[in-house]
Short mmCIF file of C-alpha atoms in Angstrom, two decimals:
data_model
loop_
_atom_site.label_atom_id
_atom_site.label_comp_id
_atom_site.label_asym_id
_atom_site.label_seq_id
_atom_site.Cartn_x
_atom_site.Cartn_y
_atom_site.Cartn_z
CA UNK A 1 0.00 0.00 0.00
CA UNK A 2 2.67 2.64 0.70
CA UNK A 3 5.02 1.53 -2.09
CA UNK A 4 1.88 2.84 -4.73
CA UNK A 5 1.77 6.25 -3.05
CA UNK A 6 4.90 6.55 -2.75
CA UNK A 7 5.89 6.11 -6.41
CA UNK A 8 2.54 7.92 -6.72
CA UNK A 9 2.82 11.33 -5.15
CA UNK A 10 5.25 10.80 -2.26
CA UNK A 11 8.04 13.67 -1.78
CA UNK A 12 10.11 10.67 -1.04
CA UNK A 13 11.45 12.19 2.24
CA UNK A 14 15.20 11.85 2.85
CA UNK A 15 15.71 11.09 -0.26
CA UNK A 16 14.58 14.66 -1.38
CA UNK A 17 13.35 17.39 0.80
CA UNK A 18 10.19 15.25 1.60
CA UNK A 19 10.91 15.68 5.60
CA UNK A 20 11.72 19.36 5.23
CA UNK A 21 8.48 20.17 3.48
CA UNK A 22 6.42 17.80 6.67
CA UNK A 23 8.56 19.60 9.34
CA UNK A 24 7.05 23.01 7.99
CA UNK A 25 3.43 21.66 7.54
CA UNK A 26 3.41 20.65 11.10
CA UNK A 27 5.23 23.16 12.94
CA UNK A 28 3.92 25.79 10.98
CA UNK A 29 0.69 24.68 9.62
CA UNK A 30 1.75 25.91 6.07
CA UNK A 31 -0.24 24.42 3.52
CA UNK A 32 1.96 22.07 0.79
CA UNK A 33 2.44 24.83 -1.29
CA UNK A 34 3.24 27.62 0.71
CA UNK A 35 5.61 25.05 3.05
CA UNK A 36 7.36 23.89 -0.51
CA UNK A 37 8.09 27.71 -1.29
CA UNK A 38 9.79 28.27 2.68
CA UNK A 39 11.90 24.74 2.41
CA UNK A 40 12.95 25.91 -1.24
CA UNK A 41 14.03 29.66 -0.32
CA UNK A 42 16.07 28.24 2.47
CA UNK A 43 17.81 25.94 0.37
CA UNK A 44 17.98 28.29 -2.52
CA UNK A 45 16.33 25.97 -5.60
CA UNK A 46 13.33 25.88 -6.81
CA UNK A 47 10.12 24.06 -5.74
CA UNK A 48 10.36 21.59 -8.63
CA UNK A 49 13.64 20.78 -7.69
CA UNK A 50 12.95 20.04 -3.79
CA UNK A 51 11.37 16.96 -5.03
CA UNK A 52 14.29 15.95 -7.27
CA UNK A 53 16.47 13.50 -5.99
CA UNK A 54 19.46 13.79 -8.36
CA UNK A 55 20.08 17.44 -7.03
CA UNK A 56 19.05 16.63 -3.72
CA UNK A 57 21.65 13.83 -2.94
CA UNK A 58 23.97 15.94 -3.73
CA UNK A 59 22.38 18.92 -1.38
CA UNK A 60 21.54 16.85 1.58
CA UNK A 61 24.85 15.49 1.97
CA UNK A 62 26.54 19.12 1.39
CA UNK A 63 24.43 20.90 3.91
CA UNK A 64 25.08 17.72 6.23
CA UNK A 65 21.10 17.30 6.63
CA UNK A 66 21.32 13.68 6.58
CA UNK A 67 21.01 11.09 3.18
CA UNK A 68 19.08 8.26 2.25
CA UNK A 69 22.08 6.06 1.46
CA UNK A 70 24.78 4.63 4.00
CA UNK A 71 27.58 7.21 3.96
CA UNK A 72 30.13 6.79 6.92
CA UNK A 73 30.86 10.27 8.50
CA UNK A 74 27.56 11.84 7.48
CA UNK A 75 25.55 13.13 10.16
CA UNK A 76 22.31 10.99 10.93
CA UNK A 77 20.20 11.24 13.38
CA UNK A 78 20.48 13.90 16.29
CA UNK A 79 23.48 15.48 14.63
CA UNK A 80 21.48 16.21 11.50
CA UNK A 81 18.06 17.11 13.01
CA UNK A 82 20.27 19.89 14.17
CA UNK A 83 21.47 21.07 11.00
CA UNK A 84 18.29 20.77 10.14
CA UNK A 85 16.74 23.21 12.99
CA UNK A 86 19.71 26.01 11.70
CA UNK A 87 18.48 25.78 8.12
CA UNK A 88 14.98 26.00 8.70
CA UNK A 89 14.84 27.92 11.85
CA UNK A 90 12.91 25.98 13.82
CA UNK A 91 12.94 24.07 16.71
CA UNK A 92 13.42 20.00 17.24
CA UNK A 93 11.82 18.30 20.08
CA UNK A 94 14.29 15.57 20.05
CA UNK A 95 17.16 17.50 19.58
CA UNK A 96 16.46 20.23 22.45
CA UNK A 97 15.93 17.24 24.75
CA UNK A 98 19.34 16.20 23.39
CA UNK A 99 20.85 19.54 24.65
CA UNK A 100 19.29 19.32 27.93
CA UNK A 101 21.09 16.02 28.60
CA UNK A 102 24.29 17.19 27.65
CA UNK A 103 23.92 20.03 29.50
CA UNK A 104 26.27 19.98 33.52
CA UNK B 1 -17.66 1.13 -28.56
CA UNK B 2 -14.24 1.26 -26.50
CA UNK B 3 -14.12 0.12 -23.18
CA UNK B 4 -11.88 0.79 -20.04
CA UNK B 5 -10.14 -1.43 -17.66
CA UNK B 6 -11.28 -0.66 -14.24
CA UNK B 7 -12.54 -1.79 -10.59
CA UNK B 8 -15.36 -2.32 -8.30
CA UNK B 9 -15.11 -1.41 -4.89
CA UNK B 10 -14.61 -4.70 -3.48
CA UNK B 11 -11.06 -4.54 -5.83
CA UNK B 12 -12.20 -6.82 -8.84
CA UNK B 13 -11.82 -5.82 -12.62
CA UNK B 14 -14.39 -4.56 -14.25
CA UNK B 15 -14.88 -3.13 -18.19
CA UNK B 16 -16.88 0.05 -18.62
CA UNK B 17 -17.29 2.12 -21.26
CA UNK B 18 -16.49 5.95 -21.25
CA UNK B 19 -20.24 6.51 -20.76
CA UNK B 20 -20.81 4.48 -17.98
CA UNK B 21 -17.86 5.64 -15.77
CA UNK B 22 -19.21 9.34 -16.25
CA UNK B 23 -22.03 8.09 -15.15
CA UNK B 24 -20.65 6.44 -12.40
CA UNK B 25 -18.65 9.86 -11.02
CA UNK B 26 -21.65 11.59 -11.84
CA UNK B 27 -23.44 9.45 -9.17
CA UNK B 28 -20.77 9.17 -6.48
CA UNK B 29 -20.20 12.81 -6.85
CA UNK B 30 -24.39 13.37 -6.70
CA UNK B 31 -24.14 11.20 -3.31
CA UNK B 32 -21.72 13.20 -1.40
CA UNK B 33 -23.19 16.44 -2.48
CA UNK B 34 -26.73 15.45 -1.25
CA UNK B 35 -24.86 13.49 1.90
CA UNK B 36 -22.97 16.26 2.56
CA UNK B 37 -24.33 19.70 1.38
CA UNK B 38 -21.09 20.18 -0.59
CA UNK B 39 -20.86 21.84 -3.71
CA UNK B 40 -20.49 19.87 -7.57
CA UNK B 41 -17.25 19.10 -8.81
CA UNK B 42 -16.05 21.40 -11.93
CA UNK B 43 -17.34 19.75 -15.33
CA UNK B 44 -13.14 20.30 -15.40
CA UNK B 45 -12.44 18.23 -12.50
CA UNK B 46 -14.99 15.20 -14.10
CA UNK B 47 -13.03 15.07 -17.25
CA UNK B 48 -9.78 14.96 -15.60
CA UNK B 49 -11.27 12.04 -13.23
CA UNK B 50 -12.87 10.16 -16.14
CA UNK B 51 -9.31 10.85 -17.68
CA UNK B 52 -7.12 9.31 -14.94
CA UNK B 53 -9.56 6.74 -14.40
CA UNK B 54 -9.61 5.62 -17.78
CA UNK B 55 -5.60 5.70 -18.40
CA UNK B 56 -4.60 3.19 -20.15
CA UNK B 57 -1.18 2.63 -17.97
CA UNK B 58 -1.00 0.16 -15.15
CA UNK B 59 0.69 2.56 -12.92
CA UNK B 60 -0.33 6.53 -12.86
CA UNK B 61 1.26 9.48 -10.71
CA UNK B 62 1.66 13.08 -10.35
CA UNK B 63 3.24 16.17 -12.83
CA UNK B 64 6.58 16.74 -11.58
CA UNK B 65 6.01 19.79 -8.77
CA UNK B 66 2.85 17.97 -7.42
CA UNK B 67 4.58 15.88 -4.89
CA UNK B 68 3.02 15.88 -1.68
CA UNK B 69 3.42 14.81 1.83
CA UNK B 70 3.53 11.30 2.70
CA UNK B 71 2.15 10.48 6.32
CA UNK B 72 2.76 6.61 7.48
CA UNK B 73 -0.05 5.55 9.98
CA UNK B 74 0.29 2.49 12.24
CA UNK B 75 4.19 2.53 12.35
CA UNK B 76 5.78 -0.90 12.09
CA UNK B 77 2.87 -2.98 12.53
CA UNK B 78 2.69 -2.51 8.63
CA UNK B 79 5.27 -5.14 8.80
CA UNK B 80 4.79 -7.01 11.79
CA UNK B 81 0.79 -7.05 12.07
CA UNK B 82 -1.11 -9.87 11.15
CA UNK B 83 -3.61 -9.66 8.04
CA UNK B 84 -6.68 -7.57 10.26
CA UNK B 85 -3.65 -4.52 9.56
CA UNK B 86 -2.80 -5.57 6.24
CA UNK B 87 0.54 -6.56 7.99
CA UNK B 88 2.98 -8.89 6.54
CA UNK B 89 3.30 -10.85 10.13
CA UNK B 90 7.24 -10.15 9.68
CA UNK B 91 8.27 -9.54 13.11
CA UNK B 92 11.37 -6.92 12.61
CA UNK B 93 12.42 -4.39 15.42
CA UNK B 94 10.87 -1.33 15.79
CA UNK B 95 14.19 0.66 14.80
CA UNK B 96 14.82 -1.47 11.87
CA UNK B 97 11.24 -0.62 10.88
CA UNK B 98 11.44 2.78 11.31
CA UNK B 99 14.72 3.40 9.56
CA UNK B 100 13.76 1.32 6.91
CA UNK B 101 10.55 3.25 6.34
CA UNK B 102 12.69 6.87 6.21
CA UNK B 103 15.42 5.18 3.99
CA UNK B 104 13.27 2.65 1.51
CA UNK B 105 10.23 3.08 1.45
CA UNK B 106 10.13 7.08 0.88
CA UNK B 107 8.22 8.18 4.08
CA UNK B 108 8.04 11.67 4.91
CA UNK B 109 6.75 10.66 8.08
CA UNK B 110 7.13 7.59 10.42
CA UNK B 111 5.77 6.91 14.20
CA UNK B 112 5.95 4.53 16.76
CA UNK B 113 3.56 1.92 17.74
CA UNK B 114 1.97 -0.23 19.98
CA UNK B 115 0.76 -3.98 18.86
CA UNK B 116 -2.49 -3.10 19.87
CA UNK B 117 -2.52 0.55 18.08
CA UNK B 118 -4.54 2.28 20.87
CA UNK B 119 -4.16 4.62 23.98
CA UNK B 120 -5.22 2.88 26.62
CA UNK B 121 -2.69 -0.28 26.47
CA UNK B 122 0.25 1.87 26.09
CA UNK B 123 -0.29 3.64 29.90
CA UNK B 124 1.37 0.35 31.69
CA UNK B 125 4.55 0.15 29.08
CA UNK B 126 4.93 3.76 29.00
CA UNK B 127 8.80 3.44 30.44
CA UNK B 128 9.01 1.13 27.51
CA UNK B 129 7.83 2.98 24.99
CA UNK B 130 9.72 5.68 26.14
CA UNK B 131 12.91 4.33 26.28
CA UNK B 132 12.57 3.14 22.58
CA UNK B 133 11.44 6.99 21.34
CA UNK B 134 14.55 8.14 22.82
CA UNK B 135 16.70 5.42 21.28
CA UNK B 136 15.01 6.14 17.67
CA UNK B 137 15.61 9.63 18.01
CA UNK B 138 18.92 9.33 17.95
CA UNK B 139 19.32 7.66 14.76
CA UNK B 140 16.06 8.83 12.59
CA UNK B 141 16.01 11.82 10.68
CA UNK B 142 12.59 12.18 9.26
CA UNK B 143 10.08 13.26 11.59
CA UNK B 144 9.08 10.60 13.69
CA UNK B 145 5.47 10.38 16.12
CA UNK B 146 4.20 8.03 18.07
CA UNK B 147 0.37 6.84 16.69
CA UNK B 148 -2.11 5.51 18.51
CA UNK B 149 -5.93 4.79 18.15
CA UNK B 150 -7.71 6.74 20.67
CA UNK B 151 -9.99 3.69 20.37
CA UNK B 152 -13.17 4.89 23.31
CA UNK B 153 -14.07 1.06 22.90
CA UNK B 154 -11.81 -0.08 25.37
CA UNK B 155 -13.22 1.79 28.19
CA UNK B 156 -16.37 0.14 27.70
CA UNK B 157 -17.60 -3.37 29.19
CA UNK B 158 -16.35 -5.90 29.56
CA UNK B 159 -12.81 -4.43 28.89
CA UNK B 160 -13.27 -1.46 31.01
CA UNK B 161 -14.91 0.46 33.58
CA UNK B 162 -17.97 2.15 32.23
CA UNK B 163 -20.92 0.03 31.14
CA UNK B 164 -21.29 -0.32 27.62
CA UNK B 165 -23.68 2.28 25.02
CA UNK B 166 -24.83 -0.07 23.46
CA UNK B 167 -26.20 -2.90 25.95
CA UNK B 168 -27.88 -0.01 27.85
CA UNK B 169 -29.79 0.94 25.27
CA UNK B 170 -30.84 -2.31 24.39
CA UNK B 171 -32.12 -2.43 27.63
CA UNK B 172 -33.67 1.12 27.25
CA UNK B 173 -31.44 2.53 29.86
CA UNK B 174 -30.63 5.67 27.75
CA UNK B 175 -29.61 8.35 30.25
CA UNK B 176 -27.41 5.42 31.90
CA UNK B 177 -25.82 5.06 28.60
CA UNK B 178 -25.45 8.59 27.44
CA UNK B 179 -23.77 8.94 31.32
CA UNK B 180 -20.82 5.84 30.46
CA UNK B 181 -20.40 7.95 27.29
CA UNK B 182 -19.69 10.99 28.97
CA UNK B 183 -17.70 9.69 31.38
CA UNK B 184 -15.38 7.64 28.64
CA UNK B 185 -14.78 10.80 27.13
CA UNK B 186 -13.40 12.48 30.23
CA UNK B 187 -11.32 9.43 30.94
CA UNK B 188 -9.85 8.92 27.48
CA UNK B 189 -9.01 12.84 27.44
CA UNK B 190 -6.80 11.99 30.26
CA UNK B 191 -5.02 9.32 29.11
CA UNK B 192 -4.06 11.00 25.92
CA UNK B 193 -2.83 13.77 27.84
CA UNK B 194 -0.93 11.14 30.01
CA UNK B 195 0.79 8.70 27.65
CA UNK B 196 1.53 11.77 24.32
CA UNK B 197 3.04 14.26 27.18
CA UNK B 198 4.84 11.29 28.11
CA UNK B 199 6.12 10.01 24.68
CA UNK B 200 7.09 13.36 24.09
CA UNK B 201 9.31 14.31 27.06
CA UNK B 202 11.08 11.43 25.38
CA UNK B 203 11.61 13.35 22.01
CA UNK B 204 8.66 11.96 19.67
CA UNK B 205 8.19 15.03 17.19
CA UNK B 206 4.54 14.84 18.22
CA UNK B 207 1.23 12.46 17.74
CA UNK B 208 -0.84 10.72 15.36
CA UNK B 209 -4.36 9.96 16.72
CA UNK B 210 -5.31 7.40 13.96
CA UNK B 211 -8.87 6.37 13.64
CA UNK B 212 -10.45 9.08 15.64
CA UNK B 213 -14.25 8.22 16.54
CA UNK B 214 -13.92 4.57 15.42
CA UNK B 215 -16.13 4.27 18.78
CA UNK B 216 -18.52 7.34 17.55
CA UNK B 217 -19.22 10.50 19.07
CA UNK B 218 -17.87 10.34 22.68
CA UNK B 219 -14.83 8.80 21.05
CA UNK B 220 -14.32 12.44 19.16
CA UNK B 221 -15.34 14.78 22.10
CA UNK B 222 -12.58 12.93 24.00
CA UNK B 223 -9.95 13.28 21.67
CA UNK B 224 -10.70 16.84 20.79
CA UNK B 225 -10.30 17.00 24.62
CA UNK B 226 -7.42 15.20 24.76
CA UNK B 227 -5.91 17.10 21.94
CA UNK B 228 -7.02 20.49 23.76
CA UNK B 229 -5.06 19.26 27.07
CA UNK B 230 -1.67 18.31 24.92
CA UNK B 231 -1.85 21.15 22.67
CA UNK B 232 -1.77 23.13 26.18
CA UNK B 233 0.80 20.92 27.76
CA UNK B 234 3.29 20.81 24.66
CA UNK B 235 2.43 24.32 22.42
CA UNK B 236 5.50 23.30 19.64
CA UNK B 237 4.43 19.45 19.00
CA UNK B 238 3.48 17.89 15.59
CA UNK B 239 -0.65 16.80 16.40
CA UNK B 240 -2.28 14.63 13.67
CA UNK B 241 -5.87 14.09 14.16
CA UNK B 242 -6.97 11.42 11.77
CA UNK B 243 -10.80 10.29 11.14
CA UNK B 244 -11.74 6.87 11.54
CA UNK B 245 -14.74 7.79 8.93
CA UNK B 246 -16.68 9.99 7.09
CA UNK B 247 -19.23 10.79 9.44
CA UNK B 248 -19.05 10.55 13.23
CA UNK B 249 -21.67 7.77 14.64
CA UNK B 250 -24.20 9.36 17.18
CA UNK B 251 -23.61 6.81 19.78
CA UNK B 252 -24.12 9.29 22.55
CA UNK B 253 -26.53 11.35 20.26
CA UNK B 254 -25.70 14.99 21.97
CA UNK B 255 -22.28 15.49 23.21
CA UNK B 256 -20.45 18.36 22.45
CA UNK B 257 -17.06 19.83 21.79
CA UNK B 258 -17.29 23.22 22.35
CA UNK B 259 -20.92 23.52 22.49
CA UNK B 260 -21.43 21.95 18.86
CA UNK B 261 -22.61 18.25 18.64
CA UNK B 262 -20.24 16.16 16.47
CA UNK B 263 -22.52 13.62 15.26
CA UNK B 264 -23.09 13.48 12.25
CA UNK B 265 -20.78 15.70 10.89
CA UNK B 266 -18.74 15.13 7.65
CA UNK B 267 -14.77 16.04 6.86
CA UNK B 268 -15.36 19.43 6.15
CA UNK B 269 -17.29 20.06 9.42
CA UNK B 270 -14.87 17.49 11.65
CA UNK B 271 -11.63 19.45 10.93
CA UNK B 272 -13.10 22.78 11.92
CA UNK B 273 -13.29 20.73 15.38
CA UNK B 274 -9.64 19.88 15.40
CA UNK B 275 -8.52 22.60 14.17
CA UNK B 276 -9.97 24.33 17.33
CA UNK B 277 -8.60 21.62 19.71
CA UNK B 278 -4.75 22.45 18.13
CA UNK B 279 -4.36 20.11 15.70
CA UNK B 280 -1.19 20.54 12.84
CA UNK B 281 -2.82 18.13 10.18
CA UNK B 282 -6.19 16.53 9.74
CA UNK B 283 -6.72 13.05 8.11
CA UNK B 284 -10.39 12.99 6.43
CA UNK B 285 -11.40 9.69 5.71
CA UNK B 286 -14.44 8.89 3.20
CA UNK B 287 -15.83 5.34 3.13
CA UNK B 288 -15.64 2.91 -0.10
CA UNK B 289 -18.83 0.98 -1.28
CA UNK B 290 -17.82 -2.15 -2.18
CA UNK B 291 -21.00 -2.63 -4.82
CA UNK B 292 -20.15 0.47 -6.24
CA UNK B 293 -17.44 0.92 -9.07
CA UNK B 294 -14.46 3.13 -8.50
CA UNK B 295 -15.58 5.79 -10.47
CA UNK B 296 -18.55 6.10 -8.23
CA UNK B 297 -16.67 5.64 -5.33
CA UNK B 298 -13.81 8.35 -6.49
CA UNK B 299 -16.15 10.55 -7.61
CA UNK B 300 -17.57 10.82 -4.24
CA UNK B 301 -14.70 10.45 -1.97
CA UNK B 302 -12.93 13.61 -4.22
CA UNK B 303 -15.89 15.42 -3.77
CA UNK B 304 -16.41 15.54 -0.35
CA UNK B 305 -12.42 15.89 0.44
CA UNK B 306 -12.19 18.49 -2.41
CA UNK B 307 -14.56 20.78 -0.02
CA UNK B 308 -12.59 19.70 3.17
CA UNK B 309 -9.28 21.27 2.00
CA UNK B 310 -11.26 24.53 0.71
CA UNK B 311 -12.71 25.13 4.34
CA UNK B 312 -9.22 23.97 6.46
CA UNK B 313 -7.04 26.51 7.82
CA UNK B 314 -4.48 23.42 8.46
CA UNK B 315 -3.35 21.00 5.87
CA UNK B 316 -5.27 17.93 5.34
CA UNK B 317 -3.62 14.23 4.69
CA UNK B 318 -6.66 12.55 3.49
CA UNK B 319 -6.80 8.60 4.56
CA UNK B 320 -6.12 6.29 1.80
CA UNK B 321 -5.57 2.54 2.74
CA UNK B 322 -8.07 -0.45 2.09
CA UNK B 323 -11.36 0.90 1.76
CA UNK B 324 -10.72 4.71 1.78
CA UNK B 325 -10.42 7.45 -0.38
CA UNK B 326 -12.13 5.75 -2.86
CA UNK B 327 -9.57 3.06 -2.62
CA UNK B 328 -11.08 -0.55 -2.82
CA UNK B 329 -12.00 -2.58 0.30
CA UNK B 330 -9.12 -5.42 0.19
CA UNK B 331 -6.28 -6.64 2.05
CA UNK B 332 -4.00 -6.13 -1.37
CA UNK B 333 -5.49 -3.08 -3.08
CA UNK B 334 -4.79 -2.96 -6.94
CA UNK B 335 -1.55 -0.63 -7.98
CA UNK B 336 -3.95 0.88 -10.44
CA UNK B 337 -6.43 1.21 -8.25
CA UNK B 338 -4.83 3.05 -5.78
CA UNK B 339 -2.32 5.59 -8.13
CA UNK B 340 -5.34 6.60 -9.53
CA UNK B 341 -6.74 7.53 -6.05
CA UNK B 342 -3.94 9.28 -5.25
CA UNK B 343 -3.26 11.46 -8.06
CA UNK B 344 -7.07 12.23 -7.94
CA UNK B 345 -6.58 13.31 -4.12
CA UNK B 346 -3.47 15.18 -5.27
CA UNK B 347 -4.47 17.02 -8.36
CA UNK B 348 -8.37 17.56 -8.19
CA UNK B 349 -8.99 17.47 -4.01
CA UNK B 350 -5.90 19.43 -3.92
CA UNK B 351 -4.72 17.66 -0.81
CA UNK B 352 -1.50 18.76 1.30
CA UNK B 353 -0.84 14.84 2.03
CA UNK B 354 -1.74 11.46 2.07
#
């Protein structure tokens, strides 16, 4: 069932700026097209290319935002969640919590 | 005269000709309209459904630039759930699941689960659950809830502690069972605000209430409350409210979120209600007839979520698994059954997810 709407109409998420565009729907509650347009500015392409994953690979891994394909050394996780906050300027639950704990 | 590949609603091929599956969206669409008070689709909007309907290509999607979000329900019970979820009964780990959902399978969205998918069983494994947020967190980029069914049946006898609607009426004990709806309400508000305030303290991006008023009315007053009290508690986190289906069962009859009765209403009256209780996204769902063709079935379901997304101040992810969305009613719904569904949704609703 998810493979279909995936192939369908799915953003594809990590492997193009599919979680950038949800982040912005939900802590913003932009619409798709007006949350396309902010996660587009901020990464200075277009809104067609967001979705495209040849220029995304290449993006995600540059701005350190995390990639869909096993690359040892690239930030995952925590480490790119916070990249991700800086680009988007927004806040991550998971990686606030993360600061706490390491806080002394 | 040339005739089309297509389906009924129970999934199985059917041949119609151009004529007939007008016909057919005419009547679906004529349904929801009359159902719902909504408003025609376009003479536009019919061509371009008899048009994807009619495609002669196994496999449709999107224009390039049409993309649009993709919201997993039910986390990795999609895998490890037995054939009542559609689940492949392949028991993988809950991290393996979830990474492998963000990295293969093209999810803009994942969440956490419970095997039993609902509120109430997740308050005595709540350390558990916890713990295993946390540890996903660390390695998951996308963002990642925890979903649960706020599922009012469980609080009902004999699984729980009020007596149940629906004996007491058969018994003609109405105000008796209006009273064990009421009070399920009040109790299930609490333990959503218990167990989501919980899951996220231990950094869940927020939560996916899948299948809201499965258990009718009282089911949706207590999740709007619920919602209310976690929207309060947590003013940044992701909330997903989605509908169990397209119109909210009167079980109670009368009860009231903020002095309007939700009975009755339809997706374009339900997310005005979560909308006021703080919800991010709503999830519309509209039912599939099985007798019905998918033309008929499409040309309702776009129909009534077309007007949803026109009224929403928040973006809507309509529902589209077995029987939803116009989607047919079987455990393995066609390929071309359900891309042209989607790309329906997509490019006539004008949805903001599925």
């Amino acid at each position: 069932m998810a493979v279909p709407h995936f192939m369908a109409s799915g953003m594809g998420g990590i492997r193009t700026a599919g979680d950038l565009v949800a982040r912005m729907e939900y802590s913003k509650n932009m619409k798709i097209g007006k949350a396309k347009e902010y996660v587009a500015k901020k990464l200075g392409i277009s809104t067609l290319e967001i979705g495209d994953e040849y220029i995304m690979r290449g993006l995600r891994e540059e701005l350190k935002i995390g990639v869909v394909t096993g690359v040892p050394g690239a930030p995952r996780g925590i480490a790119a969640k916070m990249n991700i906050e800086k680009l988007l300027d927004i806040k991550i639950n998971s990686c606030d919590i993360f600061r706490e704990m390491t806080k002394r | 005269m040339a005739e089309f590949y297509t389906r009924m609603g129970d999934g199985s091929r059917v041949l119609m000709t151009r004529e007939k599956i007008l016909n057919d969206i005419q009547a679906g669409m004529a349904d929801a309209v009359d159902m719902g008070g909504l408003p025609d689709l376009t003479p536009n909007d019919i061509e371009k459904l008899f048009e994807i309907i009619s495609d002669k290509n196994r496999v449709v999607g999107v224009e390039p630039g049409n993309e649009v979000v993709l919201t997993y329900d039910i986390g990795q019970l999609d895998f490890t759930g037995d054939n009542g979820n559609s689940g492949n009964g392949v028991d993988v780990g809950r991290m393996e699941s979830a990474l492998l959902h963000e990295r293969a399978l093209g999810a803009d969205t994942f969440e956490l689960a419970h095997a039993d998918y609902s509120i109430k069983p997740v308050k005595p494994v709540i350390s558990n659950e916890m713990q295993t947020m946390e540890e996903i967190q660390n390695e998951i980029v996308a963002p990642y809830f925890y979903g649960a069914m706020p599922n009012a049946g469980l609080y009902y006898s004999p699984d729980g502690p009020y007596g149940n609607p629906a004996d007491l009426m058969r018994e003609f004990k109405i105000d008796e069972a209006m009273q064990a709806a009421e009070m399920t309400a009040d109790h299930l508000a609490r333990d959503i605000e218990y167990v989501a305030t919980r899951l996220i303290a231990a950094g869940s991006d927020g939560f996916n209430f899948d299948t809201t008023a499965s258990a009718g009315d009282a089911d949706a007053v207590g999740t709007f409350k619920g919602v209310r009290a976690l929207r309060k508690a947590c003013p940044d986190t992701y909330i997903n409210v989605g509908m169990a289906g397209e119109s909210i069962m009167g079980i109670h009859g009368s009860i009231e979120f903020d002095g309007e009765i939700v009975a009755g209403t339809y997706p374009h009256q339900q997310v005005k209600f979560a909308q006021k209780a703080g919800a991010n996204v709503f999830g519309p769902v509209v039912n599939t007839n099985t007798s019905k063709s998918l033309a008929w079935n499409l040309g309702r379901a776009v129909t009534f979520i077309k007007e949803c997304v026109k009224v929403a101040e928040i973006p809507c992810h309509v529902n589209m698994g077995m029987g939803v969305g116009g989607i047919p009613m079987c455990e393995t719904a066609p390929i071309d059954a359900v891309t042209r569904c989607n790309k329906a949704m997509v490019e006539i609703a004008k949805v903001d997810g599925v």
